[in-house]
Amino acid sequence: MPPSPSIRPPGAEPPLRDRGDACPGALRLHSAADGRLARVRLPGGDLTVRQATVLADAADRLGDGHLSLTSRGNAELRGLPEGCGGELAGLLREAGLLPSARHERVRNILASPLAGLTANTPAEVRRWAGELDGLLCASEPAAELSGRFLFVLDDGRGELAGLGGDVTLVAEAARAGGTALLRVGDDPAALRIAGPDAPRAALAAAEAFLSAAAASGSGAWRVRELPDGQRLTARDVAARLHETGITATYVTQAPAPLPSPSPDSSAPGIIDGPDGTASLCVLAPLGRLTSAQWRLLTAVAADDGCGALRLTPWRGIVLPGLPAGAAAARLSALAAAGLITDPDSPWHRLGACTGRPGCAKSLTDVRADAAAAVTAGARLPAGEAGDGLPVHWSGCARRCGHPHGAWVDVLATGEGYRVSVVRPAAAPAPGDTPAPPPHPAPPAPSHTP
């Protein structure tokens, strides 16, 4: 798998891209050590029960009987045989999961998972996600976006705004009429626009990036990859918005999100909602579910919920709109099936790349090693260095699927695992010498290189 994109270290030159990116999709399958891999884009993480059932059927009929969740709220099928692409595409297309073949890899839209499910989480961004997806699929220029270009739609609490979007919309529901702040890349400035204009403005910003990338000759896949001196800014996007008839106000420093009593959608548990409803949030251990676990989630959504599921960037699933009286029993059944339902679980905030045997580049079976460390109660850096940070196990220096921002890096090397804390100010360098982890340390890799 291609490595997860990271923030460019200060002073580092942006990459020159002389080819299109090889990011996998539902039609462009990736060849892995355990077979072919398909990544199905799910804008906003939204799935109907029928669509979720089709994914489970595809996993059982064509794949290895599992589904993997990504940090962009998408789903992956692994272990697919050669020559299955046509059958898989037919299943997905019939379920409405392939609205445009030319755009299927660019439908990377994150939206706040709990928006609209409590009194403190306005629902606008969920509607924006659907509208933006439709606009993307209707735009000829947008088909040229990289499969790594990311739209982030935050409901105003800031939980998604820091996930490295190329185009980020932050709802300002408290303002009269409802407005949104639009940001591009890492530019701290923003544009304030009317809420109903938010999806069109996001598409216009993406098309402005394509123009900037073409003019730079860099072949950039993402906003932060544009060469210094040719970076796309909020002022540049304002000119594009003016051309499309969208009014925007330049904000030199985007305001910080207001504190909110709303629940943390990265944590599992019951979320109390209005009018006698509740939602359930559960996590998949290391981001991977069996088709049986997936079908149980689908059955709960069909029987008690609104007939839908929402995947989250934290490799979780939200079941919205259940009767409050049934929530505890349903959560208990999901826990019995092996899903993470307790925020104090040692599996919470723990991730891993695919590792062996699925990835030939991995030095070890990191998923088995991470599971063994949880069972053994192994401790990782705590206190000021790493307390409360997500932990990610990687089988090689590419660190596929690692979290955005600060995280505890458990990296397999030829001499065992190296543990350090990664901060967003700079990417980890091969020559770094981290402090030794507290004891007991993670086990040695289960496979030697």
Short mmCIF file of C-alpha atoms in Angstrom, two decimals:
data_model
loop_
_atom_site.label_atom_id
_atom_site.label_comp_id
_atom_site.label_asym_id
_atom_site.label_seq_id
_atom_site.Cartn_x
_atom_site.Cartn_y
_atom_site.Cartn_z
CA MET A 1 0.00 0.00 0.00
CA PRO A 2 1.19 3.56 -0.61
CA PRO A 3 2.29 5.28 2.60
CA SER A 4 -0.12 7.56 4.38
CA PRO A 5 0.49 11.20 3.46
CA SER A 6 2.17 13.20 6.22
CA ILE A 7 2.65 16.89 6.82
CA ARG A 8 5.80 17.99 5.04
CA PRO A 9 8.62 18.63 7.57
CA PRO A 10 9.64 22.31 7.86
CA GLY A 11 12.25 23.21 5.28
CA ALA A 12 11.72 20.10 3.19
CA GLU A 13 11.22 20.47 -0.54
CA PRO A 14 7.80 19.46 -1.87
CA PRO A 15 7.81 16.30 -3.97
CA LEU A 16 7.71 16.40 -7.75
CA ARG A 17 5.03 14.05 -9.04
CA ASP A 18 5.76 12.76 -12.53
CA ARG A 19 2.89 10.28 -12.59
CA GLY A 20 -0.64 9.86 -11.33
CA ASP A 21 -1.02 8.41 -7.87
CA ALA A 22 -1.60 4.67 -7.54
CA CYS A 23 -4.13 4.94 -4.71
CA PRO A 24 -6.46 1.93 -4.91
CA GLY A 25 -10.16 2.21 -5.52
CA ALA A 26 -13.18 0.07 -6.21
CA LEU A 27 -12.28 -0.18 -9.90
CA ARG A 28 -8.49 0.08 -9.64
CA LEU A 29 -7.60 -2.89 -7.46
CA HIS A 30 -4.26 -3.02 -5.66
CA SER A 31 -2.12 -6.14 -5.75
CA ALA A 32 -1.10 -7.18 -2.23
CA ALA A 33 0.59 -10.25 -0.80
CA ASP A 34 -2.79 -11.69 0.24
CA GLY A 35 -4.57 -11.01 -3.06
CA ARG A 36 -6.22 -7.99 -4.58
CA LEU A 37 -7.48 -5.06 -2.49
CA ALA A 38 -10.43 -2.77 -3.21
CA ARG A 39 -11.07 0.52 -1.43
CA VAL A 40 -14.68 1.69 -1.57
CA ARG A 41 -15.14 5.43 -1.03
CA LEU A 42 -18.05 6.33 1.25
CA PRO A 43 -18.51 10.14 1.31
CA GLY A 44 -19.26 11.20 4.86
CA GLY A 45 -18.92 7.55 5.87
CA ASP A 46 -22.61 7.04 5.02
CA LEU A 47 -24.02 3.61 4.23
CA THR A 48 -27.57 2.40 3.90
CA VAL A 49 -28.38 -1.03 5.30
CA ARG A 50 -28.65 -2.39 1.78
CA GLN A 51 -25.25 -1.01 0.81
CA ALA A 52 -23.68 -2.41 3.98
CA THR A 53 -25.19 -5.81 3.21
CA VAL A 54 -23.72 -5.74 -0.30
CA LEU A 55 -20.26 -5.05 1.14
CA ALA A 56 -20.61 -8.04 3.48
CA ASP A 57 -21.75 -10.20 0.56
CA ALA A 58 -18.73 -9.08 -1.48
CA ALA A 59 -16.39 -9.85 1.41
CA ASP A 60 -17.79 -13.37 1.72
CA ARG A 61 -18.19 -14.19 -1.98
CA LEU A 62 -15.05 -12.55 -3.34
CA GLY A 63 -12.79 -11.59 -0.44
CA ASP A 64 -11.38 -13.03 2.77
CA GLY A 65 -14.57 -12.60 4.81
CA HIS A 66 -13.43 -9.38 6.50
CA LEU A 67 -13.88 -5.64 6.04
CA SER A 68 -11.25 -3.07 6.95
CA LEU A 69 -12.06 0.51 7.96
CA THR A 70 -9.76 3.35 6.93
CA SER A 71 -8.86 6.65 8.58
CA ARG A 72 -11.00 8.43 5.98
CA GLY A 73 -14.18 6.58 6.83
CA ASN A 74 -13.94 4.25 3.83
CA ALA A 75 -14.13 0.46 3.61
CA GLU A 76 -11.64 -2.02 2.14
CA LEU A 77 -12.04 -5.56 0.86
CA ARG A 78 -8.94 -7.79 0.88
CA GLY A 79 -8.02 -11.21 -0.45
CA LEU A 80 -9.85 -10.67 -3.74
CA PRO A 81 -8.96 -13.07 -6.59
CA GLU A 82 -7.64 -12.06 -9.99
CA GLY A 83 -10.37 -11.31 -12.49
CA CYS A 84 -13.08 -10.38 -9.97
CA GLY A 85 -13.11 -6.68 -10.83
CA GLY A 86 -16.15 -6.83 -13.11
CA GLU A 87 -18.27 -8.77 -10.64
CA LEU A 88 -17.28 -6.50 -7.77
CA ALA A 89 -18.03 -3.38 -9.80
CA GLY A 90 -21.44 -4.77 -10.72
CA LEU A 91 -22.34 -5.40 -7.07
CA LEU A 92 -21.22 -1.93 -5.99
CA ARG A 93 -22.88 -0.17 -8.90
CA GLU A 94 -26.23 -1.87 -8.28
CA ALA A 95 -26.06 -0.77 -4.63
CA GLY A 96 -25.42 2.86 -5.56
CA LEU A 97 -21.81 2.80 -4.38
CA LEU A 98 -20.38 3.74 -7.80
CA PRO A 99 -22.30 6.81 -8.98
CA SER A 100 -19.46 7.80 -11.35
CA ALA A 101 -16.71 5.49 -12.55
CA ARG A 102 -14.46 8.44 -13.45
CA HIS A 103 -14.79 9.98 -9.99
CA GLU A 104 -14.85 6.93 -7.73
CA ARG A 105 -11.36 7.51 -6.25
CA VAL A 106 -11.80 11.26 -5.64
CA ARG A 107 -14.90 10.99 -3.43
CA ASN A 108 -12.82 11.48 -0.27
CA ILE A 109 -15.15 13.41 2.04
CA LEU A 110 -14.97 13.29 5.83
CA ALA A 111 -17.93 14.67 7.80
CA SER A 112 -18.46 14.87 11.56
CA PRO A 113 -20.00 11.48 12.48
CA LEU A 114 -22.24 12.77 15.28
CA ALA A 115 -23.59 15.81 13.45
CA GLY A 116 -27.33 16.05 13.99
CA LEU A 117 -27.45 13.25 16.56
CA THR A 118 -27.44 15.49 19.67
CA ALA A 119 -28.72 18.96 20.47
CA ASN A 120 -25.19 20.34 20.27
CA THR A 121 -24.24 18.94 16.88
CA PRO A 122 -25.97 20.66 13.94
CA ALA A 123 -26.75 18.45 10.98
CA GLU A 124 -25.69 20.79 8.15
CA VAL A 125 -22.37 19.12 7.41
CA ARG A 126 -24.05 15.79 6.72
CA ARG A 127 -26.20 17.46 4.07
CA TRP A 128 -23.16 19.28 2.70
CA ALA A 129 -21.35 15.96 2.28
CA GLY A 130 -24.09 14.57 0.05
CA GLU A 131 -24.35 17.75 -1.99
CA LEU A 132 -20.57 17.98 -2.42
CA ASP A 133 -20.42 14.37 -3.57
CA GLY A 134 -23.03 15.07 -6.23
CA LEU A 135 -21.16 18.17 -7.40
CA LEU A 136 -17.87 16.28 -7.52
CA CYS A 137 -19.33 13.52 -9.65
CA ALA A 138 -20.81 16.10 -12.06
CA SER A 139 -17.55 18.04 -12.46
CA GLU A 140 -15.29 17.12 -15.37
CA PRO A 141 -12.23 18.88 -13.89
CA ALA A 142 -12.72 17.16 -10.50
CA ALA A 143 -12.09 13.77 -12.11
CA GLU A 144 -8.42 14.84 -12.33
CA LEU A 145 -8.03 15.13 -8.54
CA SER A 146 -5.69 12.68 -6.87
CA GLY A 147 -7.16 9.77 -4.95
CA ARG A 148 -5.48 11.30 -1.89
CA PHE A 149 -7.09 14.77 -2.10
CA LEU A 150 -9.27 15.18 1.00
CA PHE A 151 -12.36 17.24 1.85
CA VAL A 152 -13.10 17.69 5.57
CA LEU A 153 -16.47 18.91 6.84
CA ASP A 154 -16.48 19.78 10.54
CA ASP A 155 -19.65 20.54 12.49
CA GLY A 156 -17.96 23.36 14.43
CA ARG A 157 -16.47 21.43 17.34
CA GLY A 158 -13.09 21.09 15.66
CA GLU A 159 -12.69 17.33 15.97
CA LEU A 160 -12.14 16.88 12.22
CA ALA A 161 -10.69 20.27 11.35
CA GLY A 162 -7.19 19.14 12.31
CA LEU A 163 -7.14 16.00 10.17
CA GLY A 164 -5.16 17.55 7.32
CA GLY A 165 -7.85 18.30 4.78
CA ASP A 166 -6.95 19.90 1.48
CA VAL A 167 -10.27 21.74 1.60
CA THR A 168 -11.88 22.12 5.02
CA LEU A 169 -15.34 23.47 5.85
CA VAL A 170 -16.19 24.33 9.46
CA ALA A 171 -19.83 25.06 10.28
CA GLU A 172 -20.64 28.21 12.26
CA ALA A 173 -24.18 27.36 13.30
CA ALA A 174 -24.19 30.00 16.05
CA ARG A 175 -23.94 32.84 13.54
CA ALA A 176 -27.08 34.39 12.12
CA GLY A 177 -28.29 32.44 9.10
CA GLY A 178 -25.63 29.77 9.49
CA THR A 179 -22.23 30.27 7.88
CA ALA A 180 -19.14 28.20 7.20
CA LEU A 181 -15.41 28.84 7.26
CA LEU A 182 -13.51 27.50 4.27
CA ARG A 183 -9.79 26.75 4.58
CA VAL A 184 -7.31 25.40 2.05
CA GLY A 185 -4.37 23.26 3.10
CA ASP A 186 -2.42 24.67 6.03
CA ASP A 187 -3.29 28.33 5.38
CA PRO A 188 -4.41 29.73 8.78
CA ALA A 189 -6.64 32.27 7.04
CA ALA A 190 -10.16 31.37 6.01
CA LEU A 191 -13.12 32.53 3.97
CA ARG A 192 -16.54 32.99 5.57
CA ILE A 193 -19.36 31.96 3.28
CA ALA A 194 -23.08 31.35 3.59
CA GLY A 195 -23.91 27.80 4.67
CA PRO A 196 -25.97 26.96 1.56
CA ASP A 197 -22.95 27.89 -0.59
CA ALA A 198 -20.55 25.59 1.28
CA PRO A 199 -20.61 22.56 -1.08
CA ARG A 200 -20.18 24.71 -4.23
CA ALA A 201 -17.38 26.65 -2.54
CA ALA A 202 -15.55 23.44 -1.61
CA LEU A 203 -15.69 22.22 -5.21
CA ALA A 204 -14.49 25.62 -6.48
CA ALA A 205 -11.52 25.44 -4.08
CA ALA A 206 -10.62 21.98 -5.37
CA GLU A 207 -10.79 23.17 -8.97
CA ALA A 208 -8.60 26.17 -8.01
CA PHE A 209 -6.05 23.67 -6.69
CA LEU A 210 -6.06 21.81 -9.99
CA SER A 211 -5.33 25.06 -11.81
CA ALA A 212 -2.51 25.88 -9.37
CA ALA A 213 -1.01 22.40 -9.70
CA ALA A 214 -1.07 22.61 -13.50
CA ALA A 215 0.55 26.06 -13.46
CA SER A 216 3.30 24.90 -11.07
CA GLY A 217 4.27 21.92 -13.22
CA SER A 218 4.81 19.95 -10.01
CA GLY A 219 2.14 17.32 -10.57
CA ALA A 220 1.08 17.92 -6.94
CA TRP A 221 -1.50 15.53 -5.55
CA ARG A 222 -2.35 17.64 -2.49
CA VAL A 223 -2.42 21.34 -1.57
CA ARG A 224 0.60 21.09 0.73
CA GLU A 225 2.65 19.59 -2.11
CA LEU A 226 2.49 22.78 -4.18
CA PRO A 227 5.93 24.44 -4.43
CA ASP A 228 6.77 27.26 -2.05
CA GLY A 229 5.86 30.55 -3.66
CA GLN A 230 3.06 28.88 -5.59
CA ARG A 231 0.98 27.67 -2.68
CA LEU A 232 -2.78 27.98 -2.91
CA THR A 233 -4.17 30.42 -0.32
CA ALA A 234 -7.57 31.55 0.87
CA ARG A 235 -7.13 34.76 -1.13
CA ASP A 236 -6.59 32.75 -4.31
CA VAL A 237 -9.75 30.77 -3.66
CA ALA A 238 -11.70 33.97 -2.95
CA ALA A 239 -11.05 35.05 -6.54
CA ARG A 240 -12.40 31.72 -7.84
CA LEU A 241 -15.49 32.02 -5.62
CA HIS A 242 -16.15 35.50 -6.97
CA GLU A 243 -16.11 34.10 -10.51
CA THR A 244 -18.76 31.54 -9.52
CA GLY A 245 -20.99 34.11 -7.82
CA ILE A 246 -20.25 33.05 -4.22
CA THR A 247 -19.77 35.86 -1.71
CA ALA A 248 -16.87 35.34 0.68
CA THR A 249 -15.40 37.39 3.52
CA TYR A 250 -11.68 37.06 4.17
CA VAL A 251 -10.86 36.08 7.77
CA THR A 252 -7.19 36.61 8.59
CA GLN A 253 -7.18 34.20 11.51
CA ALA A 254 -9.81 31.48 11.66
CA PRO A 255 -11.36 31.40 15.17
CA ALA A 256 -10.72 28.40 17.37
CA PRO A 257 -13.66 26.05 17.89
CA LEU A 258 -15.80 26.79 20.92
CA PRO A 259 -15.76 24.28 23.79
CA SER A 260 -18.68 21.92 23.49
CA PRO A 261 -20.31 19.43 25.86
CA SER A 262 -21.00 17.16 22.89
CA PRO A 263 -19.66 13.62 23.13
CA ASP A 264 -16.35 12.59 21.59
CA SER A 265 -17.18 10.67 18.42
CA SER A 266 -13.80 8.92 18.49
CA ALA A 267 -14.82 7.13 21.72
CA PRO A 268 -17.15 4.13 21.82
CA GLY A 269 -20.36 4.11 23.83
CA ILE A 270 -23.95 5.37 23.90
CA ILE A 271 -24.72 8.88 22.62
CA ASP A 272 -27.93 10.33 24.00
CA GLY A 273 -30.06 12.05 21.37
CA PRO A 274 -33.29 14.03 21.20
CA ASP A 275 -36.85 12.72 21.44
CA GLY A 276 -36.08 9.44 23.22
CA THR A 277 -33.38 8.33 20.78
CA ALA A 278 -29.79 7.27 21.22
CA SER A 279 -26.93 6.35 18.93
CA LEU A 280 -24.27 3.72 19.39
CA CYS A 281 -20.60 4.17 18.55
CA VAL A 282 -18.40 1.09 18.40
CA LEU A 283 -14.85 0.55 17.18
CA ALA A 284 -13.34 -2.30 15.20
CA PRO A 285 -10.26 -3.89 16.83
CA LEU A 286 -7.30 -2.61 14.78
CA GLY A 287 -9.82 -1.40 12.22
CA ARG A 288 -10.86 -4.83 10.97
CA LEU A 289 -14.19 -6.69 11.27
CA THR A 290 -15.40 -10.11 10.29
CA SER A 291 -18.37 -10.20 7.95
CA ALA A 292 -20.37 -11.68 10.86
CA GLN A 293 -19.62 -8.63 13.03
CA TRP A 294 -20.48 -6.36 10.11
CA ARG A 295 -23.79 -8.17 9.53
CA LEU A 296 -24.68 -7.84 13.21
CA LEU A 297 -24.16 -4.08 13.00
CA THR A 298 -26.28 -4.00 9.86
CA ALA A 299 -29.04 -5.98 11.57
CA VAL A 300 -29.13 -3.58 14.53
CA ALA A 301 -29.34 -0.62 12.16
CA ALA A 302 -32.15 -2.30 10.23
CA ASP A 303 -34.16 -3.39 13.28
CA ASP A 304 -33.80 -0.44 15.65
CA GLY A 305 -32.14 2.47 13.90
CA CYS A 306 -32.80 4.70 10.94
CA GLY A 307 -31.60 2.10 8.48
CA ALA A 308 -28.13 3.56 8.10
CA LEU A 309 -24.56 3.30 9.37
CA ARG A 310 -21.86 5.96 9.58
CA LEU A 311 -18.18 5.06 9.42
CA THR A 312 -15.80 7.33 11.32
CA PRO A 313 -12.19 8.42 10.73
CA TRP A 314 -11.29 6.55 13.93
CA ARG A 315 -12.18 3.21 12.32
CA GLY A 316 -15.49 3.09 14.10
CA ILE A 317 -19.15 2.72 13.23
CA VAL A 318 -22.03 4.89 14.45
CA LEU A 319 -25.55 3.43 14.49
CA PRO A 320 -27.83 6.51 14.61
CA GLY A 321 -31.34 6.97 15.92
CA LEU A 322 -32.02 3.86 18.03
CA PRO A 323 -34.72 3.83 20.72
CA ALA A 324 -32.95 4.94 23.89
CA GLY A 325 -34.42 2.05 25.87
CA ALA A 326 -32.81 -0.52 23.58
CA ALA A 327 -29.36 1.06 23.39
CA ALA A 328 -27.73 -0.68 26.38
CA ALA A 329 -28.84 -4.16 25.31
CA ARG A 330 -27.70 -3.58 21.74
CA LEU A 331 -24.32 -2.29 22.92
CA SER A 332 -23.90 -5.37 25.12
CA ALA A 333 -24.60 -7.66 22.16
CA LEU A 334 -22.04 -5.84 20.04
CA ALA A 335 -19.47 -6.15 22.83
CA ALA A 336 -20.14 -9.89 23.04
CA ALA A 337 -19.42 -10.09 19.30
CA GLY A 338 -15.92 -8.67 19.88
CA LEU A 339 -16.44 -5.03 19.00
CA ILE A 340 -14.98 -2.24 21.16
CA THR A 341 -17.74 -0.60 23.18
CA ASP A 342 -15.87 0.71 26.26
CA PRO A 343 -13.76 3.90 26.04
CA ASP A 344 -11.44 2.44 28.70
CA SER A 345 -10.68 -0.62 26.57
CA PRO A 346 -6.96 -1.13 25.82
CA TRP A 347 -8.00 -1.50 22.16
CA HIS A 348 -9.32 2.06 22.07
CA ARG A 349 -6.93 4.40 20.16
CA LEU A 350 -4.80 1.45 19.08
CA GLY A 351 -4.06 0.94 15.40
CA ALA A 352 -1.80 -1.07 13.13
CA CYS A 353 -0.89 -1.35 9.49
CA THR A 354 -1.73 -4.53 7.57
CA GLY A 355 1.61 -6.20 8.31
CA ARG A 356 2.45 -9.75 7.34
CA PRO A 357 1.16 -11.83 5.65
CA GLY A 358 -0.92 -9.27 3.76
CA CYS A 359 1.97 -6.87 3.03
CA ALA A 360 5.23 -8.14 1.60
CA LYS A 361 7.11 -5.02 2.73
CA SER A 362 6.30 -5.55 6.41
CA LEU A 363 9.00 -7.02 8.63
CA THR A 364 6.52 -8.78 10.90
CA ASP A 365 2.92 -9.62 11.68
CA VAL A 366 2.33 -6.35 13.53
CA ARG A 367 -1.34 -7.01 14.14
CA ALA A 368 -0.57 -10.24 15.99
CA ASP A 369 2.18 -8.48 17.93
CA ALA A 370 -0.12 -5.59 18.89
CA ALA A 371 -2.78 -8.05 20.05
CA ALA A 372 -0.18 -9.94 22.08
CA ALA A 373 0.94 -6.68 23.70
CA VAL A 374 -2.64 -5.86 24.70
CA THR A 375 -3.10 -9.34 26.16
CA ALA A 376 0.18 -9.06 28.08
CA GLY A 377 -0.64 -5.57 29.35
CA ALA A 378 2.48 -4.07 27.76
CA ARG A 379 2.88 -0.38 28.43
CA LEU A 380 3.99 2.30 25.99
CA PRO A 381 5.29 5.83 26.67
CA ALA A 382 3.07 7.63 29.16
CA GLY A 383 2.99 10.87 31.10
CA GLU A 384 3.95 14.06 29.29
CA ALA A 385 5.41 12.18 26.30
CA GLY A 386 2.56 9.99 25.17
CA ASP A 387 -0.32 9.80 27.64
CA GLY A 388 -3.65 9.76 25.83
CA LEU A 389 -2.15 9.74 22.34
CA PRO A 390 -3.21 7.17 19.76
CA VAL A 391 -0.77 4.30 19.32
CA HIS A 392 0.07 2.92 15.88
CA TRP A 393 2.08 -0.22 15.09
CA SER A 394 3.92 -0.26 11.77
CA GLY A 395 5.71 -3.10 10.00
CA CYS A 396 8.05 -0.81 8.05
CA ALA A 397 9.14 2.81 7.85
CA ARG A 398 6.28 3.75 5.51
CA ARG A 399 3.93 3.66 8.52
CA CYS A 400 0.80 3.10 6.43
CA GLY A 401 -2.42 4.27 8.05
CA HIS A 402 -0.80 6.19 10.89
CA PRO A 403 -2.88 8.84 12.73
CA HIS A 404 -2.76 12.52 11.90
CA GLY A 405 -1.12 14.84 14.41
CA ALA A 406 0.71 13.52 17.47
CA TRP A 407 0.85 9.76 18.06
CA VAL A 408 2.94 7.00 19.61
CA ASP A 409 4.93 5.24 16.91
CA VAL A 410 5.69 1.53 17.41
CA LEU A 411 7.93 0.71 14.47
CA ALA A 412 9.27 -2.74 13.55
CA THR A 413 12.97 -2.76 12.71
CA GLY A 414 15.56 -5.47 12.12
CA GLU A 415 16.48 -5.26 15.82
CA GLY A 416 12.96 -5.30 17.25
CA TYR A 417 10.39 -2.58 17.83
CA ARG A 418 11.40 1.06 18.25
CA VAL A 419 8.95 3.21 20.25
CA SER A 420 8.81 7.01 20.04
CA VAL A 421 6.34 9.88 20.08
CA VAL A 422 5.74 11.65 16.76
CA ARG A 423 4.76 15.31 16.84
CA PRO A 424 3.17 17.16 13.91
CA ALA A 425 5.97 19.75 13.75
CA ALA A 426 8.23 17.25 12.01
CA ALA A 427 7.99 13.78 10.58
CA PRO A 428 10.00 11.03 12.29
CA ALA A 429 13.47 10.67 10.83
CA PRO A 430 15.28 7.34 10.48
CA GLY A 431 18.18 8.63 12.57
CA ASP A 432 16.09 9.69 15.57
CA THR A 433 17.01 8.02 18.84
CA PRO A 434 13.88 7.84 20.98
CA ALA A 435 13.84 7.42 24.70
CA PRO A 436 13.52 3.76 25.73
CA PRO A 437 9.94 2.69 26.46
CA PRO A 438 8.89 1.82 30.00
CA HIS A 439 8.77 -1.85 30.93
CA PRO A 440 7.30 -4.22 30.03
CA ALA A 441 8.17 -3.28 26.46
CA PRO A 442 6.30 -4.54 23.38
CA PRO A 443 7.31 -8.02 22.33
CA ALA A 444 9.94 -8.64 19.68
CA PRO A 445 8.54 -8.96 16.16
CA SER A 446 6.90 -12.31 15.58
CA HIS A 447 8.78 -12.66 12.27
CA THR A 448 12.35 -11.68 11.60
CA PRO A 449 13.20 -9.99 8.30
#
